[in-house]
Amino acid sequence: MRSWVFIGVPSSAGAHHAGQELAPAALRAAGLLERLRAAGVPVSDGGDLPVTPFELDPAPDAVAGAAAGSAAAAVRFRNLAAVARVAGLVRDRVASAIAEGETPLVVGGDCTITLGVVAGFGRDVRLVYVDGDTDLGPAGNADTPGSGILDSMGVAHLLGEGAPELTGLRGAVPLVSPERLALLGGDPRETSGTGRAFLAARGVHLDEGPSLAASPEGAVRRALAAVGSAGPLVVHFDADVIDSGDLPLANFPHYGSGVRPEQAFACLRELCLAGSPSGIVLTEVNPTHDPSGVLLGRYIDGVAAALAAAR
Ligand SMILES: [Mn+2]
């Protein structure tokens, strides 16, 4: 039987603002590890990486471009040094967990930590990216340099587009082969035609929120068929795949996406059951959205029920 290790990554370095760096400690305090064990999931506590909160990183390049009347300001990346440092630490921590025969349960933190997780698994990694966004940043919208927030550019970087400090985390680019990547649950309102074309041109599987909601099991079946069966499977699960009207835990809201919590957790459960993942990344939980703790409790229940399916 597999043995999971909880690896906390208290970082909001790549996020829109602070809060996610509190998630590993909040989930631990709310009983995630105990709930997992009660559900029959063997898990040890591997501790946390260093706390790396969001810091303001103003945009002098974009301001200068606008002042000069340039329509196409250069793409820039906010807090790049901190994001790259955290992702590198995640890569090394995940690689050492794998070497010790443990199954990493990486608990973020913003979505850029997944770059490090994937890098830690090496070249044959397969990734099912369950997320309310397709995280293409400017690669998905040619008309704007974007926000500079790296949290919204993770998939572009996985595919080799963006800052070399991140695309090169494993040495060889890209971090994951496009045919081994499946995106599940994206809010269709958040992905442009350019973004869809970018993914289609590379052969990346995309199944958006409505089709996940229609059949979580069917969406997982299609995603697993798309990424093939050879190589370790990593599952990325962003809390923002869930309609914020039901569970507004995530940093960046998706009100009205139509993906119910039970559908999102059924998707995660089916990935655990049918995909037998070698690692899972949980991202985007912002405990400051939940002063009563009720939302964290629901989230933990869903995660524990899902991981119990992975034997
Ligand atoms: Mn997201």
Coordinates of C-alpha atoms and ligand atoms in Angstrom, one line a residue:
M1 CA 0.0 0.0 0.0
R2 CA 1.2 3.5 -0.8
S3 CA 2.3 5.9 1.8
W4 CA 1.6 9.6 1.3
V5 CA 3.7 12.4 2.6
F6 CA 2.1 15.8 3.2
I7 CA 4.5 18.5 1.9
G8 CA 3.3 22.0 2.8
V9 CA 4.2 24.8 0.4
P10 CA 3.2 28.0 2.2
S11 CA 3.7 30.3 -0.7
S12 CA 1.6 33.0 -2.4
A13 CA 4.6 34.4 -4.2
G14 CA 2.9 33.9 -7.6
A15 CA -0.6 34.9 -6.5
H16 CA -2.6 38.1 -6.9
H17 CA -2.3 38.9 -3.2
A18 CA -1.5 37.2 0.1
G19 CA -3.4 34.5 1.9
Q20 CA -2.6 31.2 0.3
E21 CA 0.7 31.0 2.3
L22 CA -1.6 30.3 5.3
A23 CA -3.2 27.2 3.7
P24 CA -0.9 24.3 4.8
A25 CA -1.0 25.4 8.5
A26 CA -4.8 26.0 8.3
L27 CA -5.5 22.7 6.7
R28 CA -3.3 20.9 9.2
A29 CA -5.1 22.7 12.1
A30 CA -8.5 21.9 10.6
G31 CA -7.6 18.2 10.7
L32 CA -6.7 17.3 7.1
L33 CA -4.2 14.6 8.2
E34 CA -6.5 13.1 10.8
R35 CA -9.4 13.0 8.4
L36 CA -7.2 11.3 5.8
R37 CA -6.1 8.7 8.3
A38 CA -9.7 8.2 9.4
A39 CA -10.6 7.5 5.8
G40 CA -7.9 4.8 5.6
V41 CA -5.3 6.9 3.8
P42 CA -1.8 6.4 5.3
V43 CA -0.1 9.8 5.5
S44 CA 2.9 11.3 7.3
D45 CA 3.6 14.9 7.9
G46 CA 6.7 16.0 5.9
G47 CA 6.5 19.5 7.2
D48 CA 6.5 22.8 5.3
L49 CA 8.9 24.5 3.0
P50 CA 9.8 28.1 4.0
V51 CA 6.9 30.6 4.1
T52 CA 7.0 32.9 1.1
P53 CA 4.2 35.4 1.1
F54 CA 3.1 37.6 -1.8
E55 CA 5.0 40.8 -2.2
L56 CA 4.1 43.9 -4.2
D57 CA 6.1 43.9 -7.4
P58 CA 5.2 47.1 -9.4
A59 CA 5.2 47.1 -13.1
P60 CA 7.6 49.8 -14.3
D61 CA 8.0 48.2 -17.8
A62 CA 4.3 48.2 -18.5
V63 CA 3.9 51.8 -17.1
A64 CA 6.8 53.0 -19.3
G65 CA 5.3 51.2 -22.3
A66 CA 1.9 52.9 -21.8
A67 CA 3.5 56.3 -21.3
A68 CA 5.4 55.9 -24.5
G69 CA 2.1 55.2 -26.3
S70 CA 3.2 51.6 -27.0
A71 CA 0.1 49.3 -27.4
A72 CA 2.1 46.2 -26.8
A73 CA 3.9 46.5 -23.5
A74 CA 6.4 43.7 -22.9
V75 CA 5.2 40.7 -20.9
R76 CA 6.7 40.7 -17.5
F77 CA 6.5 38.4 -14.5
R78 CA 5.8 39.6 -11.0
N79 CA 7.8 38.2 -8.2
L80 CA 9.6 35.9 -10.6
A81 CA 12.7 35.3 -8.4
A82 CA 10.6 34.2 -5.4
V83 CA 8.3 32.0 -7.6
A84 CA 11.3 30.3 -9.2
R85 CA 13.0 29.8 -5.8
V86 CA 9.9 28.2 -4.3
A87 CA 9.3 26.0 -7.4
G88 CA 12.9 24.8 -7.2
L89 CA 12.6 23.9 -3.6
V90 CA 9.4 22.0 -4.4
R91 CA 11.1 20.1 -7.2
D92 CA 13.9 19.0 -4.9
R93 CA 11.6 18.1 -2.0
V94 CA 9.3 16.0 -4.3
A95 CA 12.3 14.3 -5.9
S96 CA 13.6 13.3 -2.4
A97 CA 10.1 12.0 -1.4
I98 CA 9.9 9.9 -4.5
A99 CA 13.4 8.5 -3.8
E100 CA 12.3 7.5 -0.4
G101 CA 9.3 5.6 -1.8
E102 CA 6.7 8.1 -0.6
T103 CA 3.8 9.5 -2.6
P104 CA 3.8 13.3 -2.4
L105 CA 0.7 15.2 -1.4
V106 CA 1.8 18.7 -2.0
V107 CA -0.3 21.3 -0.3
G108 CA 0.0 24.9 -1.5
G109 CA 0.2 27.6 -2.1
D110 CA -0.5 29.1 -5.4
C111 CA -0.6 27.1 -8.7
T112 CA 3.0 27.8 -9.7
I113 CA 4.1 25.2 -7.2
T114 CA 2.9 22.6 -9.7
L115 CA 5.8 23.5 -12.0
G116 CA 8.1 22.3 -9.2
V117 CA 6.1 19.1 -8.6
V118 CA 6.2 18.2 -12.3
A119 CA 9.9 19.0 -12.5
G120 CA 10.5 16.7 -9.5
F121 CA 8.9 13.8 -11.4
G122 CA 11.0 14.0 -14.5
R123 CA 10.5 13.7 -18.2
D124 CA 7.9 10.9 -18.4
V125 CA 5.4 12.7 -16.1
R126 CA 1.8 12.9 -17.1
L127 CA -0.4 15.7 -15.7
V128 CA -4.1 16.1 -15.3
Y129 CA -4.7 19.7 -14.4
V130 CA -8.0 20.2 -12.7
D131 CA -8.5 24.0 -12.5
G132 CA -11.1 26.7 -13.1
D133 CA -8.5 28.3 -15.5
T134 CA -6.3 27.2 -18.3
D135 CA -3.5 29.4 -16.9
L136 CA -2.1 30.4 -20.3
G137 CA -1.5 34.1 -19.4
P138 CA -0.5 36.2 -22.4
A139 CA 0.0 33.0 -24.5
G140 CA -3.8 32.6 -24.4
N141 CA -4.6 36.2 -25.2
A142 CA -2.5 37.9 -27.9
D143 CA -4.1 41.3 -27.3
T144 CA -2.6 42.0 -23.8
P145 CA 0.6 41.5 -21.9
G146 CA -1.6 40.3 -19.1
S147 CA -1.4 40.9 -15.4
G148 CA 2.1 39.7 -14.8
I149 CA 0.7 37.3 -12.1
L150 CA 2.5 34.0 -12.6
D151 CA -0.3 32.1 -10.9
S152 CA -2.3 32.7 -14.1
M153 CA 0.5 31.4 -16.4
G154 CA 1.3 28.0 -15.0
V155 CA 0.2 25.9 -18.0
A156 CA 2.1 28.2 -20.4
H157 CA 5.2 27.6 -18.4
L158 CA 4.7 23.9 -18.3
L159 CA 4.6 23.9 -22.1
G160 CA 7.8 26.0 -22.3
E161 CA 6.3 29.5 -22.9
G162 CA 7.4 32.3 -20.5
A163 CA 10.3 32.9 -18.1
P164 CA 13.3 30.6 -18.6
E165 CA 13.7 30.6 -14.8
L166 CA 10.5 28.5 -14.7
T167 CA 10.3 26.7 -18.0
G168 CA 13.8 25.4 -17.3
L169 CA 13.2 24.0 -13.9
R170 CA 13.9 20.5 -15.0
G171 CA 16.7 21.4 -17.4
A172 CA 15.0 20.2 -20.5
V173 CA 12.0 22.1 -21.9
P174 CA 9.0 21.6 -21.8
L175 CA 8.4 20.4 -18.2
V176 CA 5.6 18.1 -19.5
S177 CA 5.0 16.9 -23.1
P178 CA 1.8 18.4 -24.4
E179 CA 0.4 15.0 -25.3
R180 CA 0.8 14.0 -21.7
L181 CA -1.1 17.0 -20.4
A182 CA -4.9 17.2 -19.9
L183 CA -6.8 20.3 -18.6
L184 CA -10.1 19.6 -16.8
G185 CA -12.8 21.9 -15.5
G186 CA -11.8 25.3 -16.9
D187 CA -14.4 28.0 -16.8
P188 CA -15.2 28.6 -20.5
R189 CA -15.6 32.4 -19.8
E190 CA -11.9 32.5 -18.8
T191 CA -10.3 31.0 -22.0
S192 CA -10.2 32.9 -25.2
G193 CA -10.3 31.5 -28.8
T194 CA -6.5 32.2 -28.9
G195 CA -6.0 30.1 -25.8
R196 CA -8.1 27.2 -27.2
A197 CA -6.1 27.4 -30.4
F198 CA -2.8 27.5 -28.5
L199 CA -3.7 24.2 -26.7
A200 CA -5.2 22.5 -29.8
A201 CA -2.1 23.3 -31.9
R202 CA 0.0 21.4 -29.3
G203 CA -2.4 18.5 -28.8
V204 CA -3.2 19.3 -25.2
H205 CA -6.5 17.7 -24.1
L206 CA -9.1 20.3 -22.8
D207 CA -12.4 19.4 -21.2
E208 CA -14.0 22.4 -19.6
G209 CA -16.3 22.9 -16.6
P210 CA -19.6 22.1 -18.2
S211 CA -18.5 18.7 -19.4
L212 CA -16.8 17.9 -16.1
A213 CA -20.1 18.8 -14.4
A214 CA -22.1 16.7 -16.8
S215 CA -20.0 13.6 -16.0
P216 CA -17.0 13.8 -13.7
E217 CA -16.3 10.1 -14.4
G218 CA -16.6 10.6 -18.1
A219 CA -14.3 13.6 -18.1
V220 CA -11.7 11.7 -16.1
R221 CA -11.9 8.7 -18.5
R222 CA -11.3 11.0 -21.5
A223 CA -8.4 12.8 -19.7
L224 CA -6.7 9.5 -18.7
A225 CA -7.1 8.2 -22.2
A226 CA -5.6 11.4 -23.6
V227 CA -2.4 11.3 -21.4
G228 CA -1.7 7.6 -21.9
S229 CA -0.7 5.1 -19.4
A230 CA 3.1 5.2 -19.3
G231 CA 4.9 7.3 -16.7
P232 CA 3.9 8.7 -13.3
L233 CA 0.6 10.6 -13.1
V234 CA 0.4 13.9 -11.2
V235 CA -3.0 15.4 -10.4
H236 CA -3.3 19.1 -9.9
F237 CA -6.4 20.2 -8.1
D238 CA -7.2 23.9 -7.8
A239 CA -10.0 24.8 -5.4
D240 CA -11.2 27.3 -8.0
V241 CA -12.5 24.6 -10.2
I242 CA -15.5 24.7 -7.8
D243 CA -18.2 27.4 -8.3
S244 CA -17.4 30.1 -5.8
G245 CA -21.1 30.3 -5.1
D246 CA -20.8 27.0 -3.4
L247 CA -17.2 27.1 -2.0
P248 CA -15.5 30.5 -2.2
L249 CA -12.2 29.3 -0.8
A250 CA -10.0 30.0 -3.8
N251 CA -8.0 33.2 -4.3
F252 CA -9.5 34.1 -7.6
P253 CA -13.3 33.7 -7.8
H254 CA -15.3 31.8 -10.3
Y255 CA -18.9 32.7 -9.5
G256 CA -21.4 30.9 -11.8
S257 CA -19.0 28.4 -13.3
G258 CA -21.6 25.7 -12.5
V259 CA -19.2 23.1 -11.2
R260 CA -20.6 21.9 -7.9
P261 CA -18.3 20.8 -5.0
E262 CA -19.6 17.2 -5.3
Q263 CA -18.8 17.1 -9.0
A264 CA -15.3 18.5 -8.5
F265 CA -14.5 16.0 -5.7
A266 CA -16.0 13.2 -7.7
C267 CA -13.6 14.1 -10.4
L268 CA -10.7 14.0 -7.9
R269 CA -11.9 10.7 -6.5
E270 CA -12.2 9.2 -9.9
L271 CA -8.7 10.3 -10.8
C272 CA -7.5 8.6 -7.6
L273 CA -9.4 5.5 -8.4
A274 CA -8.8 5.1 -12.1
G275 CA -5.5 7.0 -12.4
S276 CA -3.7 5.8 -9.3
P277 CA -1.7 9.0 -9.2
S278 CA 1.9 9.1 -8.1
G279 CA 1.5 12.6 -6.7
I280 CA -1.3 15.1 -6.0
V281 CA -1.0 18.9 -5.7
L282 CA -3.7 20.9 -3.9
T283 CA -3.6 24.6 -4.7
E284 CA -5.2 28.0 -4.2
V285 CA -7.0 27.6 -0.8
N286 CA -7.0 31.0 0.9
P287 CA -8.0 30.5 4.6
T288 CA -8.7 34.2 5.0
H289 CA -11.9 33.6 3.0
D290 CA -13.2 31.3 5.7
P291 CA -13.2 32.9 9.2
S292 CA -15.6 30.3 10.5
G293 CA -13.8 27.2 9.2
V294 CA -16.9 25.8 7.6
L295 CA -15.5 25.9 4.1
L296 CA -12.2 24.3 5.0
G297 CA -14.2 21.5 6.7
R298 CA -16.1 20.8 3.5
Y299 CA -12.9 20.9 1.4
I300 CA -11.2 18.5 3.7
D301 CA -14.1 16.1 3.6
G302 CA -14.1 16.1 -0.2
V303 CA -10.3 15.6 -0.4
A304 CA -10.3 12.8 2.2
A305 CA -13.1 10.9 0.4
A306 CA -11.3 11.3 -2.9
L307 CA -7.9 10.2 -1.6
A308 CA -9.4 7.2 0.1
A309 CA -10.1 5.8 -3.4
A310 CA -6.4 5.7 -4.2
R311 CA -5.0 2.4 -2.9
Ligands
MN1 MN -7.1 28.4 -11.2

